[in-house]
Short mmCIF file of C-alpha atoms and ligand atoms in Angstrom, two decimals:
data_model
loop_
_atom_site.label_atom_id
_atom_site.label_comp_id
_atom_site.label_asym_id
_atom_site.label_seq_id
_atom_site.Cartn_x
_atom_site.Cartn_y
_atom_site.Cartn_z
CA UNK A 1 110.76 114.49 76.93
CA UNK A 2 112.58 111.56 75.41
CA UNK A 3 114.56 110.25 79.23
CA UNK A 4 117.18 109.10 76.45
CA UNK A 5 120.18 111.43 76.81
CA UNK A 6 121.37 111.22 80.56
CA UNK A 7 124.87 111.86 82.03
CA UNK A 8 125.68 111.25 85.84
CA UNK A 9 126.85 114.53 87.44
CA UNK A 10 128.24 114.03 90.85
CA UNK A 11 127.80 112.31 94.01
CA UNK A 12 127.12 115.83 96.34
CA UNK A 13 128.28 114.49 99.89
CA UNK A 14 125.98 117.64 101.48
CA UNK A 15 123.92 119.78 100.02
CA UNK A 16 126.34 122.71 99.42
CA UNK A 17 128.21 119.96 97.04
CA UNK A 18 124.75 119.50 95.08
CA UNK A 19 125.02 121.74 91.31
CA UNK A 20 123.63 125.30 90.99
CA UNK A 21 119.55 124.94 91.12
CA UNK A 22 119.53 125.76 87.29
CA UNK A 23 117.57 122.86 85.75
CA UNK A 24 113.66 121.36 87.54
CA UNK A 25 114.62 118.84 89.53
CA UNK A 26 112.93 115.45 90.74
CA UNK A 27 113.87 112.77 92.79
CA UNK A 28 113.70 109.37 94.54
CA UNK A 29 113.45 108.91 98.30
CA UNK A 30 112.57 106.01 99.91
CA UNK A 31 113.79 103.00 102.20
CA UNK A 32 117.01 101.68 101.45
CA UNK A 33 116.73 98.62 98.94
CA UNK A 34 113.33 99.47 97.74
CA UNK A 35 114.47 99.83 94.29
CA UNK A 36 115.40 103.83 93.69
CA UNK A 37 118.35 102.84 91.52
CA UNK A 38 116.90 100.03 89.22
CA UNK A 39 114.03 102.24 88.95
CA UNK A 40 116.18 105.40 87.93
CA UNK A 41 118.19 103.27 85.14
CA UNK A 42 114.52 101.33 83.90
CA UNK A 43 113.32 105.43 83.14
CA UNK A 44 116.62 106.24 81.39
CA UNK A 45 116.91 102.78 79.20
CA UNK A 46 120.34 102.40 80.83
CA UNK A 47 121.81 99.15 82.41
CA UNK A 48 123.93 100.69 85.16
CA UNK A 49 123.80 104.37 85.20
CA UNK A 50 122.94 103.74 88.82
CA UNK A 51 124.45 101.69 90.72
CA UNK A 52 122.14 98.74 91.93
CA UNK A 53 123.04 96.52 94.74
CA UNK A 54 122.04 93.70 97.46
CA UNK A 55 123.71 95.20 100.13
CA UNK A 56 121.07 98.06 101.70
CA UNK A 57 122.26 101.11 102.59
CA UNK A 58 125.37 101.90 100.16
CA UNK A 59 124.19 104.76 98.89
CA UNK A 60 125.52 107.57 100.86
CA UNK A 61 125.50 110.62 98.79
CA UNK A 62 122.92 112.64 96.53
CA UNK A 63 123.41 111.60 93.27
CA UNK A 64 122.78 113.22 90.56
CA UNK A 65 121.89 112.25 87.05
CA UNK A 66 121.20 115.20 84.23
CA UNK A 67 118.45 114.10 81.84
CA UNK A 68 118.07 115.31 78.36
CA UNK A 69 120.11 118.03 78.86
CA UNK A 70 116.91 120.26 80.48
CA UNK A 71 116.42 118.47 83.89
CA UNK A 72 117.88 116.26 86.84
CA UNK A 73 116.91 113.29 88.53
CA UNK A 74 118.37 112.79 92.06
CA UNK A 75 118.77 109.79 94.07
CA UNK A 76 118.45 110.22 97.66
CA UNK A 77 120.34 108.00 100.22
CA UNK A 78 117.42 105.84 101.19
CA UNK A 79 116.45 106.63 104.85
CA UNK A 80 116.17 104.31 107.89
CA UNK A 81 119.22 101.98 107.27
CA UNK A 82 119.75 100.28 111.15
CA UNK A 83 123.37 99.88 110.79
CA UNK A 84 124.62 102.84 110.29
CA UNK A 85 125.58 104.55 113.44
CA UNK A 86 122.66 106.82 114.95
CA UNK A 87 124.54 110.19 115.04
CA UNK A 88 125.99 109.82 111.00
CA UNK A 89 122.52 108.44 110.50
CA UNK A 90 120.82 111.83 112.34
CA UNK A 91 123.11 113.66 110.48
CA UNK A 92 122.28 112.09 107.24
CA UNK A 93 118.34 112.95 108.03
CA UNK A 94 118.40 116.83 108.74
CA UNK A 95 120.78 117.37 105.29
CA UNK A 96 118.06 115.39 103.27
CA UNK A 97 115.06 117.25 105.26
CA UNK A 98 117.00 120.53 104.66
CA UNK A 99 117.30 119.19 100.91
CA UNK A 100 113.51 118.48 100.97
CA UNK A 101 112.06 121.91 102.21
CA UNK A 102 115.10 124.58 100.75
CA UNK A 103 115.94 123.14 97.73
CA UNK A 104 113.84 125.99 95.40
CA UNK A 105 114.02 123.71 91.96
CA UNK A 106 112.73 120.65 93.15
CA UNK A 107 109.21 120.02 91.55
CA UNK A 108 108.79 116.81 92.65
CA UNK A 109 109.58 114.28 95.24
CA UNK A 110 108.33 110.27 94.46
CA UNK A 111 108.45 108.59 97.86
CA UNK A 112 109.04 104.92 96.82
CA UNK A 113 107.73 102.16 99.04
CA UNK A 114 107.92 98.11 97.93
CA UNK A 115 104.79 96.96 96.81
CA UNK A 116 104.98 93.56 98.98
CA UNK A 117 104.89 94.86 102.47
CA UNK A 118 102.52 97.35 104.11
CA UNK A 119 104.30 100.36 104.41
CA UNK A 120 107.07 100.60 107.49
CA UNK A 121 106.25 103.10 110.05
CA UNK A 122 109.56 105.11 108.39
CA UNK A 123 107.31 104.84 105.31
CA UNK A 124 104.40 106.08 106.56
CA UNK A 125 106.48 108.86 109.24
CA UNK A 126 108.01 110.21 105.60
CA UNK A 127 104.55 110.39 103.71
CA UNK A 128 102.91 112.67 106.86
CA UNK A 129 106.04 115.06 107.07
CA UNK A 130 105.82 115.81 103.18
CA UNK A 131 102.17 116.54 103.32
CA UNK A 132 102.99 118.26 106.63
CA UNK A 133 105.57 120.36 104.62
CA UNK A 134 102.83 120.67 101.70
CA UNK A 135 105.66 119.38 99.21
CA UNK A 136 104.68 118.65 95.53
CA UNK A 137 105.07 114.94 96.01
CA UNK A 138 103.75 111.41 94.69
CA UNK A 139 103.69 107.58 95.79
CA UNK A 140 105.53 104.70 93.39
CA UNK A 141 105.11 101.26 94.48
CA UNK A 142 108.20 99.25 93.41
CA UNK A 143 108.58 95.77 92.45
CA UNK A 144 105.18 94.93 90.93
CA UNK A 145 106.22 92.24 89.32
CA UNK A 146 106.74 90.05 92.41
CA UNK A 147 102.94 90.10 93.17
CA UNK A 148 99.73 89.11 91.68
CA UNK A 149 97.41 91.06 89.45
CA UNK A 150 95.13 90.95 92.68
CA UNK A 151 97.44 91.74 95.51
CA UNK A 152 99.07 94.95 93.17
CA UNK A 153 95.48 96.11 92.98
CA UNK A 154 95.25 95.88 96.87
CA UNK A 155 98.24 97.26 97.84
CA UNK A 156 97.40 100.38 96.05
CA UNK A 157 94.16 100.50 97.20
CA UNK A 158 95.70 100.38 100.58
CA UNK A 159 97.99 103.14 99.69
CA UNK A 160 95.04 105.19 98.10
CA UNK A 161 92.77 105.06 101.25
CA UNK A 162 95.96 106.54 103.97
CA UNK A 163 96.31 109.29 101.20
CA UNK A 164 92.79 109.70 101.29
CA UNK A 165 92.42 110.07 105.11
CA UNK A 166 95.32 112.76 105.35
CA UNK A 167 92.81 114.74 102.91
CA UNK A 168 95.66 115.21 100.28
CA UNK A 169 95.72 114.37 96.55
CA UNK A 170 98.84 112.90 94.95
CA UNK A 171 99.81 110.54 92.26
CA UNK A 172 99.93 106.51 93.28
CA UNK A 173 101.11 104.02 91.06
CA UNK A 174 102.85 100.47 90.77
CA UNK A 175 105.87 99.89 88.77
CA UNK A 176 108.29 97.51 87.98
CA UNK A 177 112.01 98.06 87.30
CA UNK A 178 112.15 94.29 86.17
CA UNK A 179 109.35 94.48 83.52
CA UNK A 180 108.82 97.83 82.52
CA UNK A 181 105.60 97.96 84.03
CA UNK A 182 104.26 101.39 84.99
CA UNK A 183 107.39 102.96 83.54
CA UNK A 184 105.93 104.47 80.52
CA UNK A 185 103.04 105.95 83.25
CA UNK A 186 106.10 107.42 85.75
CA UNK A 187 107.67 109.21 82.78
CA UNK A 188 104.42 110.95 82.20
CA UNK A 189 104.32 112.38 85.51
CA UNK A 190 107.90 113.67 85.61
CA UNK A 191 107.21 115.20 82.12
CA UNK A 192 104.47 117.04 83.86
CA UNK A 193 107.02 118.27 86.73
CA UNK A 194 109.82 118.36 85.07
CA UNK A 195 108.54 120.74 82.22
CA UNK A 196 110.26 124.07 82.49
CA UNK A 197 106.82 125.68 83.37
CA UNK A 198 107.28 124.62 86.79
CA UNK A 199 110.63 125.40 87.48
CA UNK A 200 110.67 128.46 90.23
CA UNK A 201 114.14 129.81 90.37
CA UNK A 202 114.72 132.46 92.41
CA UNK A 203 115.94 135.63 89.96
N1 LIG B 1 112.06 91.70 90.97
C1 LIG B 1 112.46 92.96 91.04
N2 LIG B 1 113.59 93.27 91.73
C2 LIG B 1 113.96 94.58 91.80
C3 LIG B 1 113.20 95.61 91.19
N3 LIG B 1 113.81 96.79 91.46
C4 LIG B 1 114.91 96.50 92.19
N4 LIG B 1 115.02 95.18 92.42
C5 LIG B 1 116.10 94.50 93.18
O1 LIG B 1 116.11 95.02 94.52
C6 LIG B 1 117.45 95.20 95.00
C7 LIG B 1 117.69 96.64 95.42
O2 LIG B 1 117.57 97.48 94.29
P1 LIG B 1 118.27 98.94 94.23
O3 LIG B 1 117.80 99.56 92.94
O4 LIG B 1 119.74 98.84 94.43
O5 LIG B 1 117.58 99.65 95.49
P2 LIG B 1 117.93 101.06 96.18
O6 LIG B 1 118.76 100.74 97.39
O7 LIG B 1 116.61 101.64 96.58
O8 LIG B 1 118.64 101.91 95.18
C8 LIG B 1 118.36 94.74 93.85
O9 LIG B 1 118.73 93.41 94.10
C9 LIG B 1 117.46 94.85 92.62
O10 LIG B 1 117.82 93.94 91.60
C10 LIG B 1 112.00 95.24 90.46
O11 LIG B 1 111.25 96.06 89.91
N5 LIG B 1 111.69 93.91 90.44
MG1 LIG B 2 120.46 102.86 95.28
#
């Protein structure tokens, strides 16, 4: 997989707007602001495929990026953003759950959490329901480069031990958007989901 040939698709506003389930897909959930979109334009060598921003909580739609022409990558609306109303924000929640458990070619979801603060109860809430669900998932921390060599090794240590007491094995890893750092690692895992072995489409 070369991550060098990738097109945006749409901006699905629900699910029935995201594209047929043709291609494996993977994609990026995670707090708002904790770096989905720098990460997803870092992996595809792009300056502003995604759109990147200060403000949390812009991202209101499932976007979808197509990736060598054989796979997509799909950037969730992060979750647990305070100021949007609680009924859009409910809303919101059951059509990315629904997108979570029905959606038959997704192969992989990477939870992303910021590698500076312990995880948020939202954080940690999100992490139990996918192992609850038993979805093929793994752990990114983002923003390595803001921390110590020390501190990154703690933090994932910390994340390694609450995956250990749930009695589930999956991925962890630091990255950074900013310095390339654990990028080359994260495109080895998607390879490994994103291959076409895995893909399960219903006939
Ligand atoms: N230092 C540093 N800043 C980052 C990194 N990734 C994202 N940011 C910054 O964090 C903010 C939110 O990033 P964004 O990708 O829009 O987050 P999203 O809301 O999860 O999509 C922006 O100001 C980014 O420049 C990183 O790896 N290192
Ligand atoms: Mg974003």
């Amino acid at each position: 997989m070369h991550f060098s040939e990738a097109r945006f698709i749409t901006s699905a506003p629900d699910i029935g707007h995201c594209p047929a389930a043709d291609l494996p897909e993977i994609c990026f959930a995670g707090r708002s602001n904790v770096g989905k979109s720098s990460l997803i334009n870092a992996l595809l060598n792009r300056n502003n495929l995604a759109r990147t921003s200060n403000v949390p909580g812009k991202t209101r739609e499932i976007n979808y990026y197509e990736v060598d022409r054989s796979w997509y990558l799909v950037d969730l609306p992060g979750y647990g953003y305070a100021k949007v109303p609680k009924a859009e924000r409910e809303r919101w929640q059951r059509e990315i759950d629904r997108y979570l458990i029905e959606r038959e070619n997704l192969n992989l979801i990477i939870q992303i959490i910021d590698i500076r603060h312990d995880p948020t109860p939202l954080d940690v809430d999100f992490t139990y329901w996918l192992a609850e669900y038993e979805r093929p998932f793994s752990i990114v921390l983002s923003k390595s480069d803001k921390i110590g060599v020390n501190q990154r090794a703690s933090s994932l240590a910390a994340v390694q031990k609450s995956i250990d007491e749930m009695n589930i094995e999956v991925p962890v890893m630091a990255v950074s958007a900013e310095t390339g750092h654990g990028i080359d690692e994260l495109r080895e895992l998607i390879t490994d989901f994103a291959g076409d072995k895995y893909i399960k489409l219903k006939s």
